[in-house]
Coordinates of C-alpha atoms and ligand atoms in Angstrom, one line a residue:
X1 CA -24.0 8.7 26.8
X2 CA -23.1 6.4 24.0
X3 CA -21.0 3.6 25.5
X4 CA -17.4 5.5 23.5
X5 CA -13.9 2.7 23.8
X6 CA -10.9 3.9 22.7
X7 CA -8.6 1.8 21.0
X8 CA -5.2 3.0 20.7
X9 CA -3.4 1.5 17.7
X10 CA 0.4 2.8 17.5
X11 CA 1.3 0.3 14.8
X12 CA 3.5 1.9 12.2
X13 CA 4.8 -0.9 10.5
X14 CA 3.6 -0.1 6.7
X15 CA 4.7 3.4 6.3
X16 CA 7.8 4.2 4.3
X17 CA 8.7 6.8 7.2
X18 CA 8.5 6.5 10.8
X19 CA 6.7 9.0 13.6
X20 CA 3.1 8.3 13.3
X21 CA 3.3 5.8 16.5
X22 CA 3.1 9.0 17.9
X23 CA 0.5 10.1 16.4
X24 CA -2.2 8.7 18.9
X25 CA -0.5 10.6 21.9
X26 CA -0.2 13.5 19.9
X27 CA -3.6 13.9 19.8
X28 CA -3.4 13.1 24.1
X29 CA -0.7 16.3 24.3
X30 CA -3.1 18.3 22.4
X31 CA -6.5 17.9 25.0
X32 CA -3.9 17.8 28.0
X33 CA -2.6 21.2 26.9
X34 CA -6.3 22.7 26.2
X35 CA -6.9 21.3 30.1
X36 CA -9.6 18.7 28.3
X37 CA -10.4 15.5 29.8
X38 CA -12.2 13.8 27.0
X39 CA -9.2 10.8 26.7
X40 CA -9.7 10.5 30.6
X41 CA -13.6 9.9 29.6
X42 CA -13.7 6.8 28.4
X43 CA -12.7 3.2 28.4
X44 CA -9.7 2.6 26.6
X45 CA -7.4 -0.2 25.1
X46 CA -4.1 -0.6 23.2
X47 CA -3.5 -3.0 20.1
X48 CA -0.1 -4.7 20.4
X49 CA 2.0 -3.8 18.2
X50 CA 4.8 -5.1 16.7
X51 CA 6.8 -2.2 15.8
X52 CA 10.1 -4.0 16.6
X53 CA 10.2 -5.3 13.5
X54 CA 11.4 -1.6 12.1
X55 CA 14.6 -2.6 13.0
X56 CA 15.3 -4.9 11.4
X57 CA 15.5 -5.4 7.5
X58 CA 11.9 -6.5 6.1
X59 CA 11.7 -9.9 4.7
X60 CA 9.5 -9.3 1.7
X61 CA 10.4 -7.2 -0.6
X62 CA 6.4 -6.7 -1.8
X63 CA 5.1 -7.1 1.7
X64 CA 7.2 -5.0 3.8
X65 CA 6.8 -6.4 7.7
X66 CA 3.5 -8.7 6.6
X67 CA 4.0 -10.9 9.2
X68 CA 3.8 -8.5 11.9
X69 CA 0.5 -6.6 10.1
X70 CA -1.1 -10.6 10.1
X71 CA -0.5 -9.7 14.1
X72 CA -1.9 -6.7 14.2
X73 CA -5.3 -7.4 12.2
X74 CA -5.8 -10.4 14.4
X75 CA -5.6 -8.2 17.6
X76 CA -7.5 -5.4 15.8
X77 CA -10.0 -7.2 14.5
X78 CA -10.5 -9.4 17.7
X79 CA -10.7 -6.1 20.0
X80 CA -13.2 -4.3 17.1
X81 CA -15.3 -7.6 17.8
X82 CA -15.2 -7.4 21.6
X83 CA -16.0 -4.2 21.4
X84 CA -19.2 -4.1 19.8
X85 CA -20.0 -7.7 21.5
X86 CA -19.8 -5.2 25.1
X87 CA -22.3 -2.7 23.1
X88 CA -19.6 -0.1 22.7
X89 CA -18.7 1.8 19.8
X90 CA -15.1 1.6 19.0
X91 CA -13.3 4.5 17.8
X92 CA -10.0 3.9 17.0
X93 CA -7.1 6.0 17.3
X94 CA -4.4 5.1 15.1
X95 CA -1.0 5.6 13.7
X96 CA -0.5 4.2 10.1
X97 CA -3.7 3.4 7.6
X98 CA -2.1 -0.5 6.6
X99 CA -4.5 -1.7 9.9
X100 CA -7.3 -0.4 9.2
X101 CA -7.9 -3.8 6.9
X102 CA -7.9 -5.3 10.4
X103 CA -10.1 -2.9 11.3
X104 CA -13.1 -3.9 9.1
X105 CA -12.2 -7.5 9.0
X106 CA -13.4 -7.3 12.8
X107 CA -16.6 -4.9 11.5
X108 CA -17.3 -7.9 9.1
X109 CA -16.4 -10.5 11.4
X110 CA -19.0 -9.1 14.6
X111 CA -21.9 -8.1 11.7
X112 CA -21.2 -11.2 9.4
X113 CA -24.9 -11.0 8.0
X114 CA -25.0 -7.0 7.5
X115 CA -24.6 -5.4 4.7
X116 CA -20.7 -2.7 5.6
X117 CA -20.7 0.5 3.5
X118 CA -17.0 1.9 3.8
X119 CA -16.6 5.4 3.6
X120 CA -12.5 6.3 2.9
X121 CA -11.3 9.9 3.0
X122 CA -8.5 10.2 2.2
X123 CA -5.6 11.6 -0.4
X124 CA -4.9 8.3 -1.6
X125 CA -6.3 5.0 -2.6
X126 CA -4.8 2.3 -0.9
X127 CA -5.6 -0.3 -3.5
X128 CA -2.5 -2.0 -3.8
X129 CA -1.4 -5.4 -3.3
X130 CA 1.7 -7.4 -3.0
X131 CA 1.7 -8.2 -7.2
X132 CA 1.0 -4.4 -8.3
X133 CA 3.2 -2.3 -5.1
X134 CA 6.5 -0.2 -6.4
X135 CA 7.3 0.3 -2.9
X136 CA 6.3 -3.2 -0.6
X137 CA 4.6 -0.5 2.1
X138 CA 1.5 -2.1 3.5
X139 CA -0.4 1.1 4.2
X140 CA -1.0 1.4 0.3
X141 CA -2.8 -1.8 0.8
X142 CA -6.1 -2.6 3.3
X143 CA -8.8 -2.0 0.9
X144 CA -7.3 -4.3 -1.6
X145 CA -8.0 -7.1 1.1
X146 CA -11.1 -5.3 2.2
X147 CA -12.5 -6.2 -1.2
X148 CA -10.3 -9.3 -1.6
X149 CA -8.5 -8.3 -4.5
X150 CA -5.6 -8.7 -5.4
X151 CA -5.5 -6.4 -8.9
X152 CA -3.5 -9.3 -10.9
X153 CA -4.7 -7.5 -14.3
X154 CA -1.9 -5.0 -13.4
X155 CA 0.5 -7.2 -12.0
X156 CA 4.1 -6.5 -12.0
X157 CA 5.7 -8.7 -9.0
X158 CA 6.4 -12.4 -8.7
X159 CA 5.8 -12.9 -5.6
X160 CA 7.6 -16.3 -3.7
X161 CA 5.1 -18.4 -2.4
X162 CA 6.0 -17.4 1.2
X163 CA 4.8 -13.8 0.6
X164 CA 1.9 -14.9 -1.4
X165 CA 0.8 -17.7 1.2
X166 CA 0.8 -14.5 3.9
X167 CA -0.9 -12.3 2.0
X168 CA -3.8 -14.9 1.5
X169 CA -3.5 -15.3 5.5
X170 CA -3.7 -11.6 6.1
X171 CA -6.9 -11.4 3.8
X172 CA -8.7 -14.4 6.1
X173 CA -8.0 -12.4 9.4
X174 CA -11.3 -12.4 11.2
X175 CA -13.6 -12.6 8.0
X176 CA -12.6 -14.8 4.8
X177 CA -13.5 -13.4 1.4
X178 CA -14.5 -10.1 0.9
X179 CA -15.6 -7.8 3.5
X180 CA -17.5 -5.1 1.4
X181 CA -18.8 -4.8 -2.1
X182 CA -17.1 -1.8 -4.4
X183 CA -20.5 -0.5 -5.0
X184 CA -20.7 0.4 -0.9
X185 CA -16.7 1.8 -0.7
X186 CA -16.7 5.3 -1.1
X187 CA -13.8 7.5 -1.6
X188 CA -13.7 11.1 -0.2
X189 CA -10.5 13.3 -1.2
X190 CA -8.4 10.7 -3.3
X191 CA -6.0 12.4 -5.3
X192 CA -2.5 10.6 -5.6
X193 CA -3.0 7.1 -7.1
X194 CA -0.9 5.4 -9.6
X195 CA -1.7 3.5 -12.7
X196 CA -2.6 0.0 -11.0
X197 CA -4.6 1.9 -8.7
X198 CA -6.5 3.5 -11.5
X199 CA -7.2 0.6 -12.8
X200 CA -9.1 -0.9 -10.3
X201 CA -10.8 1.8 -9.4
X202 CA -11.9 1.9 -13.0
X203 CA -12.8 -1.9 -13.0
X204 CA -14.7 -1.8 -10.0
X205 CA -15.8 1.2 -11.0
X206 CA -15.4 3.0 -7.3
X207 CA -17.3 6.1 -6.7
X208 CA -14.1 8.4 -5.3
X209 CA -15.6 12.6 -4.3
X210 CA -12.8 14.3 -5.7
X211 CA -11.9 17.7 -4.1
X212 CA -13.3 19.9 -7.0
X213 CA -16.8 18.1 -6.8
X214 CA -16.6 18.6 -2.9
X215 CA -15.5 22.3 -2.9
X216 CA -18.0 22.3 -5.8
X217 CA -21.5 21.0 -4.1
X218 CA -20.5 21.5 -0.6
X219 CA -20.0 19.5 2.8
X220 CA -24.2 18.6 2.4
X221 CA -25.4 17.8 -0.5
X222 CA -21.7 15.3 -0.5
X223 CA -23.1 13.9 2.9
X224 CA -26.9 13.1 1.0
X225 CA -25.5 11.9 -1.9
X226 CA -23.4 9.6 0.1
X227 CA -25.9 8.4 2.5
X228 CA -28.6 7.8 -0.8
X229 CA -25.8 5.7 -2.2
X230 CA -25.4 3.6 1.0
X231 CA -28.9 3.2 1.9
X232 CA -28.6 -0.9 0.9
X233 CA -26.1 -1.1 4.0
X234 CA -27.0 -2.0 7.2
X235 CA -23.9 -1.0 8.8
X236 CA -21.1 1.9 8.2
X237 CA -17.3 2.9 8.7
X238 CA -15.5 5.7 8.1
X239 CA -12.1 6.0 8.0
X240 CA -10.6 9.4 8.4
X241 CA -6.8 9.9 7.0
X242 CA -6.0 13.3 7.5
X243 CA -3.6 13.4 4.9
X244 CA -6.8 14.0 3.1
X245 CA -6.6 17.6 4.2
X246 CA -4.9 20.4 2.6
X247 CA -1.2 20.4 4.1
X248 CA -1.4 24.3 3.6
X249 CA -4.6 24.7 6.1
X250 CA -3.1 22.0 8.2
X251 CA 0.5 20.7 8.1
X252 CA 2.9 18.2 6.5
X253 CA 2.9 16.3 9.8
X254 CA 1.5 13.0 7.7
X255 CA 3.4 10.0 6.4
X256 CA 2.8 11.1 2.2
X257 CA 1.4 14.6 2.0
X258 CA -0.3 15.5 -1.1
X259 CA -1.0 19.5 -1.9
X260 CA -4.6 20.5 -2.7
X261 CA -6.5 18.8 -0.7
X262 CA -9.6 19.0 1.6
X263 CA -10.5 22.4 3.6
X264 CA -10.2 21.7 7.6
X265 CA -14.2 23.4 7.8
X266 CA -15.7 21.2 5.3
X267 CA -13.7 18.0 5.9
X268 CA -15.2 18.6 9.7
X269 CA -18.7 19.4 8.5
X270 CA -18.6 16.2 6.1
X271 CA -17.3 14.2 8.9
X272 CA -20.3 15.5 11.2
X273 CA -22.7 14.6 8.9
X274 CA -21.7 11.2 8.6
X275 CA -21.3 10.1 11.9
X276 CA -24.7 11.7 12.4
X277 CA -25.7 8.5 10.2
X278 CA -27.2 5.9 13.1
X279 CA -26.0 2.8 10.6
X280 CA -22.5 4.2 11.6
X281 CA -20.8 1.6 13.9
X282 CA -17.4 2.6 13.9
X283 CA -14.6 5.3 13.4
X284 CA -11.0 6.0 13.1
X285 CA -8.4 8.3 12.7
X286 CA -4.8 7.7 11.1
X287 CA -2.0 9.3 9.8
X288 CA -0.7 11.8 12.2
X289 CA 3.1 12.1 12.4
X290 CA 4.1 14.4 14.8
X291 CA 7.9 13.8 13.6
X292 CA 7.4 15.3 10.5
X293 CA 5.2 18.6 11.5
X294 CA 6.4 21.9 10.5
X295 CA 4.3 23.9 12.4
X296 CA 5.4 21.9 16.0
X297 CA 1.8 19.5 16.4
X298 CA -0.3 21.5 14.3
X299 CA -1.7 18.1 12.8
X300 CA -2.7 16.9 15.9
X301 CA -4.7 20.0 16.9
X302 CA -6.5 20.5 13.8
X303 CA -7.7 16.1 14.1
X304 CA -8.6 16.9 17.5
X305 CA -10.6 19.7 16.7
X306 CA -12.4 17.5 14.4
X307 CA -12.4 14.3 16.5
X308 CA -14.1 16.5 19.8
X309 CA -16.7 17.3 17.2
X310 CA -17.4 13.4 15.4
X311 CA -17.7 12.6 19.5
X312 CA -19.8 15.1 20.2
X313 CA -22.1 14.2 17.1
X314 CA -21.6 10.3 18.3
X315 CA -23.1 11.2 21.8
X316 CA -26.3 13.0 20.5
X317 CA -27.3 10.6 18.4
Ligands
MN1 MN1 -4.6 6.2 3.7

């Protein structure tokens, strides 16, 4: 047995929609209804949220909610550090993608000497910041403070000092300065990125698997090429948005939807093979929204199908 904790993280503060707070229990309806016990397994805990701020009006226009997401990474990355200090493996079930910054800001913060590859799959790029977001929604925005970046080539915000003080705050949450190198984030899926986004990627010159060259070498030879790549690192994370899938083969129950995407049998098979990887030291799941699903909790069922398998492969390591 792997030592498996559960951390439940309903914070759906950086979305432009709400719903995906419910996305972790959705995934709970799902095993209750298929009579499996897997949540009732393992050790759990929740993050704290502070999803009371939705109702309210934000109060930065290019930040949406930022005080509440400084919260949030301080209890995620706190818990992600106690965590591994117990010798567990924290896989995190959570709602939208703007904690997952948190998320390896406490990676960082418990391996400060190791070398984090980042593995992303997902339909988009989240590498905005407060100076280049249209919309202020956080979730387009972890890996920008992941690499501690903050794009200003593209800028187009002035941001008041109080928003730009925060957002220096939020990128010092557990681990100051940047918490992976571009040459070790690697995208899976991306597909819907905007110019400023571009940009970076293009500057950093970020390796992103596009669905074509997926569908194209197949759920293997995408796992070997990615574990070659990241063979510096010491440590790995892989962040799973399933908005990365095809909504066609799964559903539009996900905060931004984006056709074409990843097949459900080789998104799983890719996701096997990489938390087959013994350098992998955490995973998570986001993006669920069981508000927004067209085919009742179809979402749900298909992560869970894929989550039952990462946990399987997690155990016989
Ligand atoms: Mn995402």
């Amino acid at each position: 047995m792997k030592n498996i904790k559960f951390l439940f993280n309903r914070s759906e503060i950086t979305a432009g929609t709400r719903g995906s707070s419910l996305g972790p229990d959705a995934l709970k309806i799902v095993a209750w209804k298929q009579g499996k016990t897997i949540f009732g397994d393992y050790p759990f805990s929740d993050i704290k949220t502070e999803n009371q701020l939705l109702n309210i009006h934000p109060k930065h226009q290019f930040a949406k909610r930022i005080e509440g997401l400084i919260a949030v990474y301080k209890d995620v990355s706190q818990q992600i550090q106690e965590t591994i200090a117990n010798q567990q493996f924290p896989l995190l079930l959570s709602a939208d993608h703007g904690s997952a910054g948190g998320t390896i800001a406490g990676i960082k913060a418990a391996f400060p000497d190791k070398r984090l590859g980042v593995i992303w799959v997902d339909a988009h790029g989240d590498l905005h910041s407060p100076y280049t977001t249209p919309s202020g929604n956080m979730h387009g925005m972890p890996l920008s403070t992941a690499l501690n970046d903050n794009n200003t080539e593209c800028q187009r915000n002035q941001l008041p000092k109080e928003t730009s003080d925060l957002w220096e705050e939020l990128k010092s949450v557990g681990f100051k300065g940047a918490k992976v190198a571009p040459e070790y984030l690697i995208f899976i899926g991306v597909r819907d990125v905007e110019e400023e986004e571009i940009a970076i990627m293009n500057r950093l010159n970020l390796r992103n698997y596009t669905v074509e060259e997926v569908k194209d070498k197949g759920a293997a030879t995408i796992v070997s090429e990615i574990n070659h790549h990241l063979a510096d690192c010491d440590i790995i994370y892989v962040s799973f948005d399933v908005d990365s899938m095809d909504p066609i083969e799964t559903s539009h129950g996900t905060g931004t939807p984006v056709p074409n995407g990843l097949g459900v049998a080789e998104t799983k098979a890719i996701l096997k093979g990489l938390v087959a990887n013994p350098k992998l030291v955490c995973f998570e799941v986001v993006e669920i929204n069981p508000c927004l699903d067209e085919k009742t909790n179809k979402m749900a069922e298909t992560a869970f199908e894929i989550l039952e398998e990462v946990i399987t492969t997690i155990e016989n390591k």
